[in-house]
PDB file of N, CA, C and O in Angstrom:
ATOM      1  N   MET A   1      15.828   3.066   8.045  1.00  0.00           N
ATOM      2  CA  MET A   1      15.511   3.226   6.645  1.00  0.00           C
ATOM      3  C   MET A   1      13.994   3.297   6.468  1.00  0.00           C
ATOM      4  O   MET A   1      13.290   2.362   6.841  1.00  0.00           O
ATOM      5  N   PRO A   2      13.525   4.381   5.904  1.00  0.00           N
ATOM      6  CA  PRO A   2      12.079   4.509   5.705  1.00  0.00           C
ATOM      7  C   PRO A   2      11.559   3.599   4.588  1.00  0.00           C
ATOM      8  O   PRO A   2      12.255   3.325   3.616  1.00  0.00           O
ATOM      9  N   VAL A   3      10.344   3.139   4.772  1.00  0.00           N
ATOM     10  CA  VAL A   3       9.673   2.330   3.760  1.00  0.00           C
ATOM     11  C   VAL A   3       8.641   3.218   3.075  1.00  0.00           C
ATOM     12  O   VAL A   3       7.828   3.859   3.732  1.00  0.00           O
ATOM     13  N   ARG A   4       8.703   3.276   1.773  1.00  0.00           N
ATOM     14  CA  ARG A   4       7.737   4.023   0.965  1.00  0.00           C
ATOM     15  C   ARG A   4       6.924   3.012   0.163  1.00  0.00           C
ATOM     16  O   ARG A   4       7.319   1.869   0.028  1.00  0.00           O
ATOM     17  N   ASN A   5       5.807   3.468  -0.375  1.00  0.00           N
ATOM     18  CA  ASN A   5       5.010   2.546  -1.182  1.00  0.00           C
ATOM     19  C   ASN A   5       4.401   3.254  -2.389  1.00  0.00           C
ATOM     20  O   ASN A   5       4.316   4.474  -2.427  1.00  0.00           O
ATOM     21  N   ASN A   6       4.020   2.439  -3.359  1.00  0.00           N
ATOM     22  CA  ASN A   6       3.384   2.909  -4.590  1.00  0.00           C
ATOM     23  C   ASN A   6       1.910   2.521  -4.631  1.00  0.00           C
ATOM     24  O   ASN A   6       1.322   2.436  -5.710  1.00  0.00           O
ATOM     25  N   ILE A   7       1.314   2.287  -3.488  1.00  0.00           N
ATOM     26  CA  ILE A   7      -0.058   1.778  -3.436  1.00  0.00           C
ATOM     27  C   ILE A   7      -1.034   2.731  -4.116  1.00  0.00           C
ATOM     28  O   ILE A   7      -1.832   2.312  -4.962  1.00  0.00           O
ATOM     29  N   GLN A   8      -0.988   3.996  -3.754  1.00  0.00           N
ATOM     30  CA  GLN A   8      -1.943   4.955  -4.319  1.00  0.00           C
ATOM     31  C   GLN A   8      -1.784   5.044  -5.837  1.00  0.00           C
ATOM     32  O   GLN A   8      -2.771   5.054  -6.577  1.00  0.00           O
ATOM     33  N   LYS A   9      -0.565   5.093  -6.323  1.00  0.00           N
ATOM     34  CA  LYS A   9      -0.292   5.182  -7.756  1.00  0.00           C
ATOM     35  C   LYS A   9      -0.853   3.958  -8.481  1.00  0.00           C
ATOM     36  O   LYS A   9      -1.555   4.084  -9.491  1.00  0.00           O
ATOM     37  N   ILE A  10      -0.562   2.771  -7.969  1.00  0.00           N
ATOM     38  CA  ILE A  10      -1.030   1.531  -8.598  1.00  0.00           C
ATOM     39  C   ILE A  10      -2.556   1.455  -8.541  1.00  0.00           C
ATOM     40  O   ILE A  10      -3.212   1.108  -9.529  1.00  0.00           O
ATOM     41  N   ARG A  11      -3.111   1.780  -7.394  1.00  0.00           N
ATOM     42  CA  ARG A  11      -4.567   1.728  -7.214  1.00  0.00           C
ATOM     43  C   ARG A  11      -5.268   2.644  -8.206  1.00  0.00           C
ATOM     44  O   ARG A  11      -6.231   2.248  -8.874  1.00  0.00           O
ATOM     45  N   LYS A  12      -4.768   3.872  -8.349  1.00  0.00           N
ATOM     46  CA  LYS A  12      -5.393   4.831  -9.272  1.00  0.00           C
ATOM     47  C   LYS A  12      -5.222   4.399 -10.723  1.00  0.00           C
ATOM     48  O   LYS A  12      -6.141   4.577 -11.525  1.00  0.00           O
ATOM     49  N   GLU A  13      -4.062   3.869 -11.068  1.00  0.00           N
ATOM     50  CA  GLU A  13      -3.844   3.375 -12.433  1.00  0.00           C
ATOM     51  C   GLU A  13      -4.852   2.283 -12.796  1.00  0.00           C
ATOM     52  O   GLU A  13      -5.253   2.162 -13.943  1.00  0.00           O
ATOM     53  N   ARG A  14      -5.240   1.513 -11.801  1.00  0.00           N
ATOM     54  CA  ARG A  14      -6.170   0.402 -12.029  1.00  0.00           C
ATOM     55  C   ARG A  14      -7.633   0.797 -11.815  1.00  0.00           C
ATOM     56  O   ARG A  14      -8.524  -0.031 -11.958  1.00  0.00           O
ATOM     57  N   GLY A  15      -7.855   2.051 -11.445  1.00  0.00           N
ATOM     58  CA  GLY A  15      -9.220   2.540 -11.266  1.00  0.00           C
ATOM     59  C   GLY A  15      -9.931   1.954 -10.058  1.00  0.00           C
ATOM     60  O   GLY A  15     -11.150   1.816 -10.060  1.00  0.00           O
ATOM     61  N   ILE A  16      -9.169   1.633  -9.019  1.00  0.00           N
ATOM     62  CA  ILE A  16      -9.731   1.042  -7.802  1.00  0.00           C
ATOM     63  C   ILE A  16      -9.957   2.157  -6.777  1.00  0.00           C
ATOM     64  O   ILE A  16      -9.033   2.919  -6.476  1.00  0.00           O
ATOM     65  N   LYS A  17     -11.150   2.254  -6.254  1.00  0.00           N
ATOM     66  CA  LYS A  17     -11.460   3.244  -5.214  1.00  0.00           C
ATOM     67  C   LYS A  17     -10.813   2.808  -3.903  1.00  0.00           C
ATOM     68  O   LYS A  17     -10.760   1.619  -3.576  1.00  0.00           O
ATOM     69  N   GLN A  18     -10.373   3.795  -3.136  1.00  0.00           N
ATOM     70  CA  GLN A  18      -9.720   3.517  -1.855  1.00  0.00           C
ATOM     71  C   GLN A  18     -10.640   2.734  -0.918  1.00  0.00           C
ATOM     72  O   GLN A  18     -10.206   1.770  -0.287  1.00  0.00           O
ATOM     73  N   ILE A  19     -11.896   3.136  -0.840  1.00  0.00           N
ATOM     74  CA  ILE A  19     -12.833   2.472   0.070  1.00  0.00           C
ATOM     75  C   ILE A  19     -13.043   1.019  -0.342  1.00  0.00           C
ATOM     76  O   ILE A  19     -13.135   0.134   0.499  1.00  0.00           O
ATOM     77  N   ARG A  20     -13.093   0.757  -1.639  1.00  0.00           N
ATOM     78  CA  ARG A  20     -13.267  -0.614  -2.140  1.00  0.00           C
ATOM     79  C   ARG A  20     -12.077  -1.499  -1.745  1.00  0.00           C
ATOM     80  O   ARG A  20     -12.240  -2.607  -1.255  1.00  0.00           O
ATOM     81  N   MET A  21     -10.877  -0.979  -1.938  1.00  0.00           N
ATOM     82  CA  MET A  21      -9.682  -1.755  -1.606  1.00  0.00           C
ATOM     83  C   MET A  21      -9.603  -1.995  -0.103  1.00  0.00           C
ATOM     84  O   MET A  21      -9.277  -3.090   0.336  1.00  0.00           O
ATOM     85  N   ALA A  22      -9.900  -0.968   0.683  1.00  0.00           N
ATOM     86  CA  ALA A  22      -9.891  -1.121   2.140  1.00  0.00           C
ATOM     87  C   ALA A  22     -10.889  -2.203   2.564  1.00  0.00           C
ATOM     88  O   ALA A  22     -10.561  -3.064   3.385  1.00  0.00           O
ATOM     89  N   GLU A  23     -12.083  -2.166   1.998  1.00  0.00           N
ATOM     90  CA  GLU A  23     -13.089  -3.185   2.332  1.00  0.00           C
ATOM     91  C   GLU A  23     -12.635  -4.574   1.898  1.00  0.00           C
ATOM     92  O   GLU A  23     -12.781  -5.543   2.643  1.00  0.00           O
ATOM     93  N   ASP A  24     -12.076  -4.672   0.694  1.00  0.00           N
ATOM     94  CA  ASP A  24     -11.597  -5.968   0.201  1.00  0.00           C
ATOM     95  C   ASP A  24     -10.513  -6.548   1.104  1.00  0.00           C
ATOM     96  O   ASP A  24     -10.417  -7.761   1.277  1.00  0.00           O
ATOM     97  N   LEU A  25      -9.689  -5.669   1.673  1.00  0.00           N
ATOM     98  CA  LEU A  25      -8.586  -6.115   2.532  1.00  0.00           C
ATOM     99  C   LEU A  25      -8.964  -6.112   4.014  1.00  0.00           C
ATOM    100  O   LEU A  25      -8.138  -6.396   4.872  1.00  0.00           O
ATOM    101  N   GLN A  26     -10.206  -5.746   4.302  1.00  0.00           N
ATOM    102  CA  GLN A  26     -10.750  -5.770   5.662  1.00  0.00           C
ATOM    103  C   GLN A  26     -10.000  -4.854   6.630  1.00  0.00           C
ATOM    104  O   GLN A  26      -9.644  -5.233   7.737  1.00  0.00           O
ATOM    105  N   VAL A  27      -9.750  -3.623   6.153  1.00  0.00           N
ATOM    106  CA  VAL A  27      -9.185  -2.581   7.011  1.00  0.00           C
ATOM    107  C   VAL A  27     -10.036  -1.322   6.829  1.00  0.00           C
ATOM    108  O   VAL A  27     -10.814  -1.230   5.882  1.00  0.00           O
ATOM    109  N   THR A  28      -9.871  -0.369   7.714  1.00  0.00           N
ATOM    110  CA  THR A  28     -10.643   0.866   7.583  1.00  0.00           C
ATOM    111  C   THR A  28     -10.035   1.748   6.489  1.00  0.00           C
ATOM    112  O   THR A  28      -8.842   1.640   6.162  1.00  0.00           O
ATOM    113  N   ARG A  29     -10.866   2.636   5.960  1.00  0.00           N
ATOM    114  CA  ARG A  29     -10.379   3.594   4.963  1.00  0.00           C
ATOM    115  C   ARG A  29      -9.323   4.500   5.586  1.00  0.00           C
ATOM    116  O   ARG A  29      -8.338   4.870   4.941  1.00  0.00           O
ATOM    117  N   GLN A  30      -9.489   4.828   6.870  1.00  0.00           N
ATOM    118  CA  GLN A  30      -8.529   5.686   7.571  1.00  0.00           C
ATOM    119  C   GLN A  30      -7.152   5.009   7.649  1.00  0.00           C
ATOM    120  O   GLN A  30      -6.124   5.667   7.466  1.00  0.00           O
ATOM    121  N   THR A  31      -7.151   3.717   7.927  1.00  0.00           N
ATOM    122  CA  THR A  31      -5.887   2.974   7.955  1.00  0.00           C
ATOM    123  C   THR A  31      -5.244   3.003   6.585  1.00  0.00           C
ATOM    124  O   THR A  31      -4.043   3.241   6.451  1.00  0.00           O
ATOM    125  N   PHE A  32      -6.057   2.799   5.568  1.00  0.00           N
ATOM    126  CA  PHE A  32      -5.534   2.772   4.206  1.00  0.00           C
ATOM    127  C   PHE A  32      -4.986   4.133   3.793  1.00  0.00           C
ATOM    128  O   PHE A  32      -3.949   4.216   3.128  1.00  0.00           O
ATOM    129  N   THR A  33      -5.661   5.190   4.197  1.00  0.00           N
ATOM    130  CA  THR A  33      -5.177   6.542   3.906  1.00  0.00           C
ATOM    131  C   THR A  33      -3.802   6.749   4.531  1.00  0.00           C
ATOM    132  O   THR A  33      -2.883   7.267   3.880  1.00  0.00           O
ATOM    133  N   ALA A  34      -3.643   6.349   5.777  1.00  0.00           N
ATOM    134  CA  ALA A  34      -2.362   6.505   6.476  1.00  0.00           C
ATOM    135  C   ALA A  34      -1.255   5.708   5.784  1.00  0.00           C
ATOM    136  O   ALA A  34      -0.124   6.189   5.653  1.00  0.00           O
ATOM    137  N   ILE A  35      -1.572   4.505   5.321  1.00  0.00           N
ATOM    138  CA  ILE A  35      -0.578   3.677   4.620  1.00  0.00           C
ATOM    139  C   ILE A  35      -0.180   4.355   3.311  1.00  0.00           C
ATOM    140  O   ILE A  35       1.009   4.483   3.006  1.00  0.00           O
ATOM    141  N   GLU A  36      -1.168   4.810   2.537  1.00  0.00           N
ATOM    142  CA  GLU A  36      -0.875   5.444   1.248  1.00  0.00           C
ATOM    143  C   GLU A  36      -0.053   6.721   1.408  1.00  0.00           C
ATOM    144  O   GLU A  36       0.760   7.045   0.547  1.00  0.00           O
ATOM    145  N   LYS A  37      -0.243   7.435   2.502  1.00  0.00           N
ATOM    146  CA  LYS A  37       0.497   8.680   2.729  1.00  0.00           C
ATOM    147  C   LYS A  37       1.826   8.432   3.444  1.00  0.00           C
ATOM    148  O   LYS A  37       2.491   9.372   3.869  1.00  0.00           O
ATOM    149  N   ASN A  38       2.197   7.165   3.602  1.00  0.00           N
ATOM    150  CA  ASN A  38       3.447   6.774   4.247  1.00  0.00           C
ATOM    151  C   ASN A  38       3.540   7.267   5.686  1.00  0.00           C
ATOM    152  O   ASN A  38       4.622   7.513   6.204  1.00  0.00           O
ATOM    153  N   LYS A  39       2.397   7.394   6.341  1.00  0.00           N
ATOM    154  CA  LYS A  39       2.368   7.786   7.755  1.00  0.00           C
ATOM    155  C   LYS A  39       2.348   6.543   8.652  1.00  0.00           C
ATOM    156  O   LYS A  39       2.544   6.640   9.853  1.00  0.00           O
ATOM    157  N   TYR A  40       2.067   5.394   8.046  1.00  0.00           N
ATOM    158  CA  TYR A  40       1.920   4.145   8.785  1.00  0.00           C
ATOM    159  C   TYR A  40       2.364   3.004   7.886  1.00  0.00           C
ATOM    160  O   TYR A  40       1.981   2.952   6.716  1.00  0.00           O
ATOM    161  N   ASN A  41       3.203   2.123   8.418  1.00  0.00           N
ATOM    162  CA  ASN A  41       3.606   0.936   7.670  1.00  0.00           C
ATOM    163  C   ASN A  41       2.659  -0.210   8.018  1.00  0.00           C
ATOM    164  O   ASN A  41       2.411  -0.462   9.196  1.00  0.00           O
ATOM    165  N   PRO A  42       2.154  -0.890   7.006  1.00  0.00           N
ATOM    166  CA  PRO A  42       1.242  -2.000   7.287  1.00  0.00           C
ATOM    167  C   PRO A  42       1.981  -3.151   7.951  1.00  0.00           C
ATOM    168  O   PRO A  42       3.207  -3.270   7.835  1.00  0.00           O
ATOM    169  N   SER A  43       1.225  -3.990   8.634  1.00  0.00           N
ATOM    170  CA  SER A  43       1.815  -5.209   9.193  1.00  0.00           C
ATOM    171  C   SER A  43       2.329  -6.069   8.039  1.00  0.00           C
ATOM    172  O   SER A  43       1.949  -5.854   6.869  1.00  0.00           O
ATOM    173  N   LEU A  44       3.153  -7.018   8.338  1.00  0.00           N
ATOM    174  CA  LEU A  44       3.649  -7.930   7.307  1.00  0.00           C
ATOM    175  C   LEU A  44       2.482  -8.636   6.628  1.00  0.00           C
ATOM    176  O   LEU A  44       2.440  -8.749   5.397  1.00  0.00           O
ATOM    177  N   GLU A  45       1.513  -9.061   7.423  1.00  0.00           N
ATOM    178  CA  GLU A  45       0.348  -9.750   6.870  1.00  0.00           C
ATOM    179  C   GLU A  45      -0.403  -8.854   5.888  1.00  0.00           C
ATOM    180  O   GLU A  45      -0.734  -9.275   4.770  1.00  0.00           O
ATOM    181  N   LEU A  46      -0.656  -7.612   6.257  1.00  0.00           N
ATOM    182  CA  LEU A  46      -1.385  -6.705   5.383  1.00  0.00           C
ATOM    183  C   LEU A  46      -0.551  -6.357   4.149  1.00  0.00           C
ATOM    184  O   LEU A  46      -1.076  -6.278   3.040  1.00  0.00           O
ATOM    185  N   ALA A  47       0.750  -6.167   4.318  1.00  0.00           N
ATOM    186  CA  ALA A  47       1.620  -5.877   3.176  1.00  0.00           C
ATOM    187  C   ALA A  47       1.553  -7.024   2.157  1.00  0.00           C
ATOM    188  O   ALA A  47       1.454  -6.784   0.948  1.00  0.00           O
ATOM    189  N   LEU A  48       1.574  -8.247   2.639  1.00  0.00           N
ATOM    190  CA  LEU A  48       1.492  -9.399   1.737  1.00  0.00           C
ATOM    191  C   LEU A  48       0.126  -9.490   1.066  1.00  0.00           C
ATOM    192  O   LEU A  48       0.023  -9.846  -0.107  1.00  0.00           O
ATOM    193  N   LYS A  49      -0.932  -9.131   1.786  1.00  0.00           N
ATOM    194  CA  LYS A  49      -2.268  -9.110   1.191  1.00  0.00           C
ATOM    195  C   LYS A  49      -2.358  -8.052   0.092  1.00  0.00           C
ATOM    196  O   LYS A  49      -2.984  -8.274  -0.949  1.00  0.00           O
ATOM    197  N   ILE A  50      -1.743  -6.899   0.313  1.00  0.00           N
ATOM    198  CA  ILE A  50      -1.744  -5.821  -0.682  1.00  0.00           C
ATOM    199  C   ILE A  50      -1.013  -6.271  -1.949  1.00  0.00           C
ATOM    200  O   ILE A  50      -1.496  -6.084  -3.066  1.00  0.00           O
ATOM    201  N   VAL A  51       0.146  -6.879  -1.777  1.00  0.00           N
ATOM    202  CA  VAL A  51       0.928  -7.385  -2.909  1.00  0.00           C
ATOM    203  C   VAL A  51       0.123  -8.432  -3.683  1.00  0.00           C
ATOM    204  O   VAL A  51       0.074  -8.415  -4.918  1.00  0.00           O
ATOM    205  N   GLN A  52      -0.530  -9.319  -2.952  1.00  0.00           N
ATOM    206  CA  GLN A  52      -1.350 -10.351  -3.579  1.00  0.00           C
ATOM    207  C   GLN A  52      -2.552  -9.724  -4.301  1.00  0.00           C
ATOM    208  O   GLN A  52      -2.912 -10.143  -5.402  1.00  0.00           O
ATOM    209  N   TYR A  53      -3.160  -8.715  -3.704  1.00  0.00           N
ATOM    210  CA  TYR A  53      -4.305  -8.013  -4.289  1.00  0.00           C
ATOM    211  C   TYR A  53      -3.934  -7.429  -5.655  1.00  0.00           C
ATOM    212  O   TYR A  53      -4.693  -7.515  -6.611  1.00  0.00           O
ATOM    213  N   PHE A  54      -2.737  -6.832  -5.737  1.00  0.00           N
ATOM    214  CA  PHE A  54      -2.271  -6.239  -6.988  1.00  0.00           C
ATOM    215  C   PHE A  54      -1.637  -7.267  -7.925  1.00  0.00           C
ATOM    216  O   PHE A  54      -1.412  -6.979  -9.098  1.00  0.00           O
ATOM    217  N   ASP A  55      -1.294  -8.433  -7.396  1.00  0.00           N
ATOM    218  CA  ASP A  55      -0.600  -9.472  -8.163  1.00  0.00           C
ATOM    219  C   ASP A  55       0.702  -8.916  -8.752  1.00  0.00           C
ATOM    220  O   ASP A  55       0.971  -9.029  -9.941  1.00  0.00           O
ATOM    221  N   LEU A  56       1.479  -8.284  -7.863  1.00  0.00           N
ATOM    222  CA  LEU A  56       2.761  -7.702  -8.246  1.00  0.00           C
ATOM    223  C   LEU A  56       3.848  -8.167  -7.288  1.00  0.00           C
ATOM    224  O   LEU A  56       3.559  -8.509  -6.136  1.00  0.00           O
ATOM    225  N   PRO A  57       5.114  -8.112  -7.726  1.00  0.00           N
ATOM    226  CA  PRO A  57       6.210  -8.403  -6.796  1.00  0.00           C
ATOM    227  C   PRO A  57       6.263  -7.332  -5.702  1.00  0.00           C
ATOM    228  O   PRO A  57       5.937  -6.167  -5.953  1.00  0.00           O
ATOM    229  N   ILE A  58       6.675  -7.726  -4.535  1.00  0.00           N
ATOM    230  CA  ILE A  58       6.687  -6.815  -3.388  1.00  0.00           C
ATOM    231  C   ILE A  58       7.516  -5.559  -3.654  1.00  0.00           C
ATOM    232  O   ILE A  58       7.148  -4.467  -3.243  1.00  0.00           O
ATOM    233  N   GLU A  59       8.618  -5.706  -4.398  1.00  0.00           N
ATOM    234  CA  GLU A  59       9.476  -4.537  -4.644  1.00  0.00           C
ATOM    235  C   GLU A  59       8.849  -3.518  -5.598  1.00  0.00           C
ATOM    236  O   GLU A  59       9.328  -2.393  -5.694  1.00  0.00           O
ATOM    237  N   GLU A  60       7.769  -3.870  -6.280  1.00  0.00           N
ATOM    238  CA  GLU A  60       7.056  -2.893  -7.110  1.00  0.00           C
ATOM    239  C   GLU A  60       6.036  -2.099  -6.287  1.00  0.00           C
ATOM    240  O   GLU A  60       5.582  -1.048  -6.719  1.00  0.00           O
ATOM    241  N   VAL A  61       5.703  -2.613  -5.124  1.00  0.00           N
ATOM    242  CA  VAL A  61       4.713  -1.960  -4.263  1.00  0.00           C
ATOM    243  C   VAL A  61       5.395  -1.220  -3.113  1.00  0.00           C
ATOM    244  O   VAL A  61       5.046  -0.085  -2.809  1.00  0.00           O
ATOM    245  N   PHE A  62       6.381  -1.849  -2.497  1.00  0.00           N
ATOM    246  CA  PHE A  62       7.072  -1.264  -1.346  1.00  0.00           C
ATOM    247  C   PHE A  62       8.547  -1.039  -1.663  1.00  0.00           C
ATOM    248  O   PHE A  62       9.185  -1.871  -2.302  1.00  0.00           O
ATOM    249  N   ILE A  63       9.074   0.112  -1.190  1.00  0.00           N
ATOM    250  CA  ILE A  63      10.462   0.480  -1.446  1.00  0.00           C
ATOM    251  C   ILE A  63      11.132   0.805  -0.113  1.00  0.00           C
ATOM    252  O   ILE A  63      10.628   1.621   0.648  1.00  0.00           O
ATOM    253  N   LEU A  64      12.259   0.172   0.135  1.00  0.00           N
ATOM    254  CA  LEU A  64      13.057   0.471   1.323  1.00  0.00           C
ATOM    255  C   LEU A  64      14.092   1.505   0.908  1.00  0.00           C
ATOM    256  O   LEU A  64      15.005   1.218   0.123  1.00  0.00           O
ATOM    257  N   GLU A  65      13.928   2.737   1.386  1.00  0.00           N
ATOM    258  CA  GLU A  65      14.822   3.824   0.987  1.00  0.00           C
ATOM    259  C   GLU A  65      16.062   3.844   1.864  1.00  0.00           C
ATOM    260  O   GLU A  65      15.982   3.644   3.067  1.00  0.00           O
ATOM    261  N   GLU A  66      17.173   4.147   1.226  1.00  0.00           N
ATOM    262  CA  GLU A  66      18.430   4.294   1.944  1.00  0.00           C
ATOM    263  C   GLU A  66      18.444   5.656   2.637  1.00  0.00           C
ATOM    264  O   GLU A  66      17.987   6.641   2.066  1.00  0.00           O
ATOM    265  N   GLU A  67      18.937   5.685   3.863  1.00  0.00           N
ATOM    266  CA  GLU A  67      19.068   6.964   4.563  1.00  0.00           C
ATOM    267  C   GLU A  67      20.314   7.661   4.095  1.00  0.00           C
ATOM    268  O   GLU A  67      21.334   7.034   3.804  1.00  0.00           O
ATOM    269  N   GLU A  68      20.227   8.979   4.007  1.00  0.00           N
ATOM    270  CA  GLU A  68      21.389   9.762   3.589  1.00  0.00           C
ATOM    271  C   GLU A  68      22.407   9.852   4.731  1.00  0.00           C
ATOM    272  O   GLU A  68      22.020   9.952   5.891  1.00  0.00           O
ATOM    273  N   SER A  69      23.684   9.815   4.369  1.00  0.00           N
ATOM    274  CA  SER A  69      24.745   9.868   5.388  1.00  0.00           C
ATOM    275  C   SER A  69      25.027  11.273   5.823  1.00  0.00           C
ATOM    276  O   SER A  69      24.962  12.193   5.125  1.00  0.00           O
TER     277      SER A  69
END
């Protein structure tokens, strides 16, 4: 089951620059780009930091999609 995220949408709604968020979370901008484009799933630790950064429930940031049969 693929994991998708709403990070880019939430970040843009809040007017947060990608580089600023990456620096705040102590990851590279390249890593953050890959996460936002769903090319890379963050570690559990980073996922929890992202949720805490936005102060949102995890299910509003990350979505576990059902695979089609």
